[in-house]
PDB file of C-alpha atoms in Angstrom:
ATOM      1  CA  UNK A   1      26.266  42.777 171.584  1.00 84.00           C
ATOM      2  CA  UNK A   2      25.105  46.516 171.319  1.00 90.00           C
ATOM      3  CA  UNK A   3      26.640  47.845 175.029  1.00 92.00           C
ATOM      4  CA  UNK A   4      23.310  48.519 177.129  1.00 94.00           C
ATOM      5  CA  UNK A   5      24.697  52.614 177.323  1.00 95.00           C
ATOM      6  CA  UNK A   6      23.995  52.877 173.407  1.00 95.00           C
ATOM      7  CA  UNK A   7      20.609  50.720 174.085  1.00 95.00           C
ATOM      8  CA  UNK A   8      19.391  52.997 177.389  1.00 96.00           C
ATOM      9  CA  UNK A   9      20.690  55.967 175.744  1.00 96.00           C
ATOM     10  CA  UNK A  10      22.566  57.232 179.214  1.00 97.00           C
ATOM     11  CA  UNK A  11      25.604  56.814 180.951  1.00 97.00           C
ATOM     12  CA  UNK A  12      26.842  58.038 184.130  1.00 97.00           C
ATOM     13  CA  UNK A  13      30.053  59.691 184.419  1.00 98.00           C
ATOM     14  CA  UNK A  14      31.306  61.897 187.391  1.00 98.00           C
ATOM     15  CA  UNK A  15      27.790  61.287 189.196  1.00 97.00           C
ATOM     16  CA  UNK A  16      25.883  62.960 185.999  1.00 98.00           C
ATOM     17  CA  UNK A  17      23.713  61.523 183.552  1.00 98.00           C
ATOM     18  CA  UNK A  18      24.615  61.859 180.094  1.00 98.00           C
ATOM     19  CA  UNK A  19      23.171  61.159 176.738  1.00 98.00           C
ATOM     20  CA  UNK A  20      24.979  59.095 174.694  1.00 97.00           C
ATOM     21  CA  UNK A  21      24.765  58.059 170.403  1.00 96.00           C
ATOM     22  CA  UNK A  22      26.947  55.577 168.391  1.00 94.00           C
ATOM     23  CA  UNK A  23      28.725  58.533 167.445  1.00 95.00           C
ATOM     24  CA  UNK A  24      30.525  59.232 170.487  1.00 96.00           C
ATOM     25  CA  UNK A  25      33.165  57.209 172.954  1.00 95.00           C
ATOM     26  CA  UNK A  26      31.278  55.652 176.181  1.00 96.00           C
ATOM     27  CA  UNK A  27      32.642  57.476 178.823  1.00 97.00           C
ATOM     28  CA  UNK A  28      35.035  55.435 180.760  1.00 95.00           C
ATOM     29  CA  UNK A  29      35.500  55.487 184.636  1.00 95.00           C
ATOM     30  CA  UNK A  30      39.336  56.511 184.446  1.00 95.00           C
ATOM     31  CA  UNK A  31      38.725  59.753 182.666  1.00 97.00           C
ATOM     32  CA  UNK A  32      37.079  61.032 185.523  1.00 97.00           C
ATOM     33  CA  UNK A  33      40.513  61.520 186.738  1.00 97.00           C
ATOM     34  CA  UNK A  34      41.178  64.274 183.901  1.00 98.00           C
ATOM     35  CA  UNK A  35      38.221  66.272 185.663  1.00 98.00           C
ATOM     36  CA  UNK A  36      39.499  65.537 189.187  1.00 98.00           C
ATOM     37  CA  UNK A  37      43.038  66.888 188.096  1.00 98.00           C
ATOM     38  CA  UNK A  38      41.685  70.006 185.856  1.00 98.00           C
ATOM     39  CA  UNK A  39      38.909  70.741 188.857  1.00 98.00           C
ATOM     40  CA  UNK A  40      42.087  70.917 191.402  1.00 97.00           C
ATOM     41  CA  UNK A  41      43.883  73.923 189.394  1.00 97.00           C
ATOM     42  CA  UNK A  42      40.451  75.792 189.828  1.00 97.00           C
ATOM     43  CA  UNK A  43      40.907  76.829 186.462  1.00 97.00           C
ATOM     44  CA  UNK A  44      38.990  80.371 184.946  1.00 96.00           C
ATOM     45  CA  UNK A  45      39.232  79.426 180.892  1.00 94.00           C
ATOM     46  CA  UNK A  46      39.664  75.204 179.601  1.00 96.00           C
ATOM     47  CA  UNK A  47      39.998  74.139 175.970  1.00 96.00           C
ATOM     48  CA  UNK A  48      38.585  70.343 175.850  1.00 97.00           C
ATOM     49  CA  UNK A  49      40.009  68.720 172.591  1.00 96.00           C
ATOM     50  CA  UNK A  50      37.576  65.700 171.296  1.00 95.00           C
ATOM     51  CA  UNK A  51      34.874  66.513 173.678  1.00 97.00           C
ATOM     52  CA  UNK A  52      32.672  63.596 172.611  1.00 96.00           C
ATOM     53  CA  UNK A  53      29.548  63.446 174.462  1.00 97.00           C
ATOM     54  CA  UNK A  54      31.023  66.374 176.320  1.00 98.00           C
ATOM     55  CA  UNK A  55      31.328  64.533 179.579  1.00 98.00           C
ATOM     56  CA  UNK A  56      34.742  66.228 180.677  1.00 98.00           C
ATOM     57  CA  UNK A  57      33.418  69.612 179.927  1.00 98.00           C
ATOM     58  CA  UNK A  58      30.195  69.323 181.080  1.00 98.00           C
ATOM     59  CA  UNK A  59      32.072  67.784 184.604  1.00 98.00           C
ATOM     60  CA  UNK A  60      33.946  70.631 184.954  1.00 98.00           C
ATOM     61  CA  UNK A  61      31.489  73.028 184.593  1.00 98.00           C
ATOM     62  CA  UNK A  62      29.563  71.670 187.067  1.00 98.00           C
ATOM     63  CA  UNK A  63      31.647  71.994 189.282  1.00 97.00           C
ATOM     64  CA  UNK A  64      33.206  75.650 188.866  1.00 97.00           C
ATOM     65  CA  UNK A  65      31.332  78.983 188.860  1.00 92.00           C
ATOM     66  CA  UNK A  66      33.147  81.179 186.905  1.00 92.00           C
ATOM     67  CA  UNK A  67      34.118  79.383 183.855  1.00 96.00           C
ATOM     68  CA  UNK A  68      34.755  79.692 179.736  1.00 94.00           C
ATOM     69  CA  UNK A  69      35.044  76.258 178.225  1.00 96.00           C
ATOM     70  CA  UNK A  70      36.063  76.118 174.521  1.00 94.00           C
ATOM     71  CA  UNK A  71      35.026  72.313 173.631  1.00 96.00           C
ATOM     72  CA  UNK A  72      36.209  71.146 170.121  1.00 95.00           C
ATOM     73  CA  UNK A  73      35.390  67.964 168.192  1.00 95.00           C
ATOM     74  CA  UNK A  74      36.304  66.940 164.645  1.00 93.00           C
ATOM     75  CA  UNK A  75      32.641  64.894 164.397  1.00 95.00           C
ATOM     76  CA  UNK A  76      29.570  67.594 164.221  1.00 95.00           C
ATOM     77  CA  UNK A  77      27.384  64.515 165.480  1.00 96.00           C
ATOM     78  CA  UNK A  78      29.346  64.139 168.394  1.00 96.00           C
ATOM     79  CA  UNK A  79      28.968  68.050 168.785  1.00 97.00           C
ATOM     80  CA  UNK A  80      25.199  67.500 168.830  1.00 98.00           C
ATOM     81  CA  UNK A  81      25.399  65.004 171.516  1.00 98.00           C
ATOM     82  CA  UNK A  82      27.512  67.548 173.728  1.00 98.00           C
ATOM     83  CA  UNK A  83      25.220  70.334 173.107  1.00 98.00           C
ATOM     84  CA  UNK A  84      22.305  68.272 174.232  1.00 98.00           C
ATOM     85  CA  UNK A  85      24.323  67.451 177.350  1.00 98.00           C
ATOM     86  CA  UNK A  86      25.434  70.865 177.942  1.00 98.00           C
ATOM     87  CA  UNK A  87      21.675  72.264 177.845  1.00 98.00           C
ATOM     88  CA  UNK A  88      20.163  69.181 179.863  1.00 98.00           C
ATOM     89  CA  UNK A  89      23.067  70.029 182.616  1.00 98.00           C
ATOM     90  CA  UNK A  90      22.092  73.894 182.429  1.00 98.00           C
ATOM     91  CA  UNK A  91      25.642  75.154 181.662  1.00 98.00           C
ATOM     92  CA  UNK A  92      25.536  75.874 177.972  1.00 97.00           C
ATOM     93  CA  UNK A  93      26.086  79.300 179.298  1.00 96.00           C
ATOM     94  CA  UNK A  94      29.793  78.505 180.309  1.00 97.00           C
ATOM     95  CA  UNK A  95      30.833  76.520 177.056  1.00 97.00           C
ATOM     96  CA  UNK A  96      31.542  77.347 173.281  1.00 94.00           C
ATOM     97  CA  UNK A  97      31.199  74.301 171.109  1.00 95.00           C
ATOM     98  CA  UNK A  98      33.840  74.427 167.918  1.00 93.00           C
ATOM     99  CA  UNK A  99      34.247  72.164 165.293  1.00 93.00           C
ATOM    100  CA  UNK A 100      37.911  71.484 165.107  1.00 92.00           C
ATOM    101  CA  UNK A 101      40.998  69.215 164.175  1.00 90.00           C
ATOM    102  CA  UNK A 102      42.832  69.764 167.664  1.00 92.00           C
ATOM    103  CA  UNK A 103      43.812  73.078 167.975  1.00 90.00           C
ATOM    104  CA  UNK A 104      42.864  74.318 164.319  1.00 87.00           C
ATOM    105  CA  UNK A 105      39.854  76.451 164.998  1.00 83.00           C
ATOM    106  CA  UNK A 106      41.224  77.522 167.895  1.00 78.00           C
ATOM    107  CA  UNK A 107      43.975  78.735 166.472  1.00 78.00           C
ATOM    108  CA  UNK A 108      43.473  79.103 162.838  1.00 69.00           C
ATOM    109  CA  UNK A 109      43.974  82.777 160.934  1.00 51.00           C
ATOM    110  CA  UNK A 110      41.424  82.074 158.091  1.00 45.00           C
ATOM    111  CA  UNK A 111      38.507  81.468 160.089  1.00 47.00           C
ATOM    112  CA  UNK A 112      39.169  82.769 163.813  1.00 45.00           C
ATOM    113  CA  UNK A 113      36.254  81.849 165.924  1.00 50.00           C
ATOM    114  CA  UNK A 114      37.794  82.448 169.261  1.00 59.00           C
ATOM    115  CA  UNK A 115      38.844  86.174 170.353  1.00 60.00           C
ATOM    116  CA  UNK A 116      42.902  86.530 170.236  1.00 60.00           C
ATOM    117  CA  UNK A 117      42.374  87.700 173.895  1.00 62.00           C
ATOM    118  CA  UNK A 118      41.844  83.851 174.856  1.00 61.00           C
ATOM    119  CA  UNK A 119      45.196  82.209 173.223  1.00 61.00           C
ATOM    120  CA  UNK A 120      47.337  83.536 176.160  1.00 68.00           C
ATOM    121  CA  UNK A 121      45.049  83.091 178.584  1.00 83.00           C
ATOM    122  CA  UNK A 122      43.981  79.530 178.727  1.00 92.00           C
ATOM    123  CA  UNK A 123      44.519  77.978 182.177  1.00 95.00           C
ATOM    124  CA  UNK A 124      43.678  74.127 181.137  1.00 97.00           C
ATOM    125  CA  UNK A 125      43.764  72.455 177.954  1.00 97.00           C
ATOM    126  CA  UNK A 126      42.249  68.696 178.374  1.00 98.00           C
ATOM    127  CA  UNK A 127      42.116  66.046 176.344  1.00 98.00           C
ATOM    128  CA  UNK A 128      41.058  62.713 175.925  1.00 97.00           C
ATOM    129  CA  UNK A 129      42.588  62.270 172.009  1.00 96.00           C
ATOM    130  CA  UNK A 130      42.142  58.622 171.010  1.00 93.00           C
ATOM    131  CA  UNK A 131      45.628  56.900 171.891  1.00 94.00           C
ATOM    132  CA  UNK A 132      45.068  52.855 171.210  1.00 93.00           C
ATOM    133  CA  UNK A 133      47.582  51.704 168.787  1.00 91.00           C
ATOM    134  CA  UNK A 134      46.313  50.457 165.365  1.00 93.00           C
ATOM    135  CA  UNK A 135      47.330  47.178 165.644  1.00 91.00           C
ATOM    136  CA  UNK A 136      45.611  46.701 168.850  1.00 92.00           C
ATOM    137  CA  UNK A 137      42.038  47.455 167.644  1.00 90.00           C
ATOM    138  CA  UNK A 138      41.223  43.998 166.562  1.00 89.00           C
ATOM    139  CA  UNK A 139      41.983  42.528 170.033  1.00 88.00           C
ATOM    140  CA  UNK A 140      39.289  45.083 171.807  1.00 89.00           C
ATOM    141  CA  UNK A 141      36.423  43.737 173.090  1.00 90.00           C
ATOM    142  CA  UNK A 142      33.849  43.126 170.215  1.00 86.00           C
ATOM    143  CA  UNK A 143      31.141  45.195 171.258  1.00 86.00           C
ATOM    144  CA  UNK A 144      33.898  47.967 171.526  1.00 91.00           C
ATOM    145  CA  UNK A 145      35.421  47.795 167.979  1.00 85.00           C
ATOM    146  CA  UNK A 146      31.329  46.727 166.324  1.00 89.00           C
ATOM    147  CA  UNK A 147      29.748  49.520 167.924  1.00 89.00           C
ATOM    148  CA  UNK A 148      31.756  52.813 169.192  1.00 87.00           C
ATOM    149  CA  UNK A 149      33.577  55.225 167.201  1.00 88.00           C
ATOM    150  CA  UNK A 150      36.703  53.923 165.719  1.00 88.00           C
ATOM    151  CA  UNK A 151      37.826  57.895 164.992  1.00 87.00           C
ATOM    152  CA  UNK A 152      37.598  57.613 169.090  1.00 89.00           C
ATOM    153  CA  UNK A 153      39.653  54.884 169.191  1.00 90.00           C
ATOM    154  CA  UNK A 154      42.364  54.595 166.713  1.00 87.00           C
ATOM    155  CA  UNK A 155      45.775  56.707 167.989  1.00 89.00           C
ATOM    156  CA  UNK A 156      47.643  55.636 165.045  1.00 91.00           C
ATOM    157  CA  UNK A 157      51.162  53.085 164.672  1.00 91.00           C
ATOM    158  CA  UNK A 158      51.972  53.539 168.400  1.00 93.00           C
ATOM    159  CA  UNK A 159      48.975  55.222 169.746  1.00 92.00           C
ATOM    160  CA  UNK A 160      50.531  58.648 170.372  1.00 96.00           C
ATOM    161  CA  UNK A 161      49.948  59.982 166.777  1.00 96.00           C
ATOM    162  CA  UNK A 162      47.191  62.514 168.077  1.00 96.00           C
ATOM    163  CA  UNK A 163      49.262  63.596 170.786  1.00 97.00           C
ATOM    164  CA  UNK A 164      52.517  64.250 168.395  1.00 97.00           C
ATOM    165  CA  UNK A 165      50.340  66.440 165.921  1.00 95.00           C
ATOM    166  CA  UNK A 166      48.733  68.534 169.303  1.00 96.00           C
ATOM    167  CA  UNK A 167      52.427  69.032 170.658  1.00 97.00           C
ATOM    168  CA  UNK A 168      53.303  70.369 167.071  1.00 94.00           C
ATOM    169  CA  UNK A 169      50.298  72.643 166.678  1.00 91.00           C
ATOM    170  CA  UNK A 170      51.056  74.309 170.063  1.00 92.00           C
ATOM    171  CA  UNK A 171      55.078  74.507 169.099  1.00 92.00           C
ATOM    172  CA  UNK A 172      53.954  75.889 165.664  1.00 89.00           C
ATOM    173  CA  UNK A 173      51.396  78.587 167.058  1.00 86.00           C
ATOM    174  CA  UNK A 174      53.621  79.249 170.431  1.00 87.00           C
ATOM    175  CA  UNK A 175      50.672  78.472 172.175  1.00 89.00           C
ATOM    176  CA  UNK A 176      51.208  77.327 175.696  1.00 91.00           C
ATOM    177  CA  UNK A 177      48.123  76.852 178.335  1.00 94.00           C
ATOM    178  CA  UNK A 178      49.413  76.990 181.937  1.00 96.00           C
ATOM    179  CA  UNK A 179      48.668  73.021 181.974  1.00 97.00           C
ATOM    180  CA  UNK A 180      47.736  70.304 179.706  1.00 98.00           C
ATOM    181  CA  UNK A 181      45.895  67.522 181.078  1.00 98.00           C
ATOM    182  CA  UNK A 182      45.843  64.297 178.484  1.00 98.00           C
ATOM    183  CA  UNK A 183      44.574  60.937 178.962  1.00 98.00           C
ATOM    184  CA  UNK A 184      46.981  58.342 177.796  1.00 97.00           C
ATOM    185  CA  UNK A 185      47.486  54.447 177.125  1.00 95.00           C
ATOM    186  CA  UNK A 186      49.127  52.896 180.033  1.00 94.00           C
ATOM    187  CA  UNK A 187      51.990  51.959 177.823  1.00 94.00           C
ATOM    188  CA  UNK A 188      52.646  55.468 176.687  1.00 95.00           C
ATOM    189  CA  UNK A 189      54.387  56.831 179.661  1.00 95.00           C
ATOM    190  CA  UNK A 190      57.616  57.002 178.846  1.00 96.00           C
ATOM    191  CA  UNK A 191      56.723  58.279 175.301  1.00 96.00           C
ATOM    192  CA  UNK A 192      54.658  60.795 176.588  1.00 97.00           C
ATOM    193  CA  UNK A 193      57.218  62.414 178.384  1.00 97.00           C
ATOM    194  CA  UNK A 194      59.876  61.878 175.950  1.00 97.00           C
ATOM    195  CA  UNK A 195      57.200  63.597 173.170  1.00 97.00           C
ATOM    196  CA  UNK A 196      56.593  66.452 175.276  1.00 97.00           C
ATOM    197  CA  UNK A 197      59.915  67.275 176.748  1.00 97.00           C
ATOM    198  CA  UNK A 198      61.248  67.014 173.174  1.00 96.00           C
ATOM    199  CA  UNK A 199      58.920  70.012 171.984  1.00 96.00           C
ATOM    200  CA  UNK A 200      58.795  71.883 175.348  1.00 96.00           C
ATOM    201  CA  UNK A 201      62.171  71.272 177.200  1.00 96.00           C
ATOM    202  CA  UNK A 202      61.325  73.963 180.178  1.00 95.00           C
ATOM    203  CA  UNK A 203      57.787  72.195 180.764  1.00 97.00           C
ATOM    204  CA  UNK A 204      57.419  70.150 184.144  1.00 97.00           C
ATOM    205  CA  UNK A 205      56.365  66.705 182.691  1.00 98.00           C
ATOM    206  CA  UNK A 206      54.695  64.017 184.363  1.00 97.00           C
ATOM    207  CA  UNK A 207      52.491  61.109 184.474  1.00 98.00           C
ATOM    208  CA  UNK A 208      50.007  59.832 186.663  1.00 97.00           C
ATOM    209  CA  UNK A 209      48.660  56.401 187.583  1.00 96.00           C
ATOM    210  CA  UNK A 210      44.993  55.251 187.551  1.00 93.00           C
ATOM    211  CA  UNK A 211      43.370  53.081 190.699  1.00 90.00           C
ATOM    212  CA  UNK A 212      44.937  50.434 188.880  1.00 91.00           C
ATOM    213  CA  UNK A 213      47.804  52.081 189.293  1.00 94.00           C
ATOM    214  CA  UNK A 214      48.436  52.072 185.501  1.00 95.00           C
ATOM    215  CA  UNK A 215      49.627  55.030 183.837  1.00 95.00           C
ATOM    216  CA  UNK A 216      46.881  57.194 182.921  1.00 96.00           C
ATOM    217  CA  UNK A 217      47.239  60.771 182.820  1.00 98.00           C
ATOM    218  CA  UNK A 218      50.035  63.093 180.888  1.00 98.00           C
ATOM    219  CA  UNK A 219      50.556  66.571 182.954  1.00 98.00           C
ATOM    220  CA  UNK A 220      52.301  69.171 181.653  1.00 98.00           C
ATOM    221  CA  UNK A 221      52.844  72.412 183.468  1.00 97.00           C
ATOM    222  CA  UNK A 222      54.229  75.362 181.307  1.00 95.00           C
ATOM    223  CA  UNK A 223      56.208  78.174 182.428  1.00 90.00           C
ATOM    224  CA  UNK A 224      54.862  81.304 182.897  1.00 77.00           C
ATOM    225  CA  UNK A 225      57.116  82.552 179.768  1.00 59.00           C
ATOM    226  CA  UNK A 226      58.677  80.139 176.882  1.00 45.00           C
TER     227      UNK A 226
END
């Protein structure tokens, strides 16, 4: 059965209403923790990777006055949904939407959309990358696997492939925001800490649990100099 959120064309997240289409993942309550952790830091500049419906970006923008957010997604259709939601919530002036494979557009040299002045002044990089291991996809609820975009679910063999790719991009480009906040699968706590510490040995790395006491949020705090 088609999820009611798609049928009605909207859902609620962080006490806000978001327009939805099957081009974007349905926001889950546990993802609100990413917003909580981001707002707590009172950032001035934020990058949201894989913005989807824009639920994280817009929730942050609605709760912080002086902020600039770069929201990226590899899907043009998802970006259109996110822009529609940003207009609805009147925060479009705070957000720049970019089509990008992770950080490629933000840090790329051939087509540089983002002024270099921002590169070393990012307070928070927040992301809810696909993290479900490929072998577990067939076991998901039928409504999820049938109707939600697979590109927003499949995290590769152990579910952590895209995070490894992101960490590698950051290390290669020597791009270190003050904080990285990412949602992970409840089975990935040890993997997340290991992979982050492997490339960022000087960073403070921790995993926080959700309301169900499951590992859910990876937080990496980078030192001022790396």
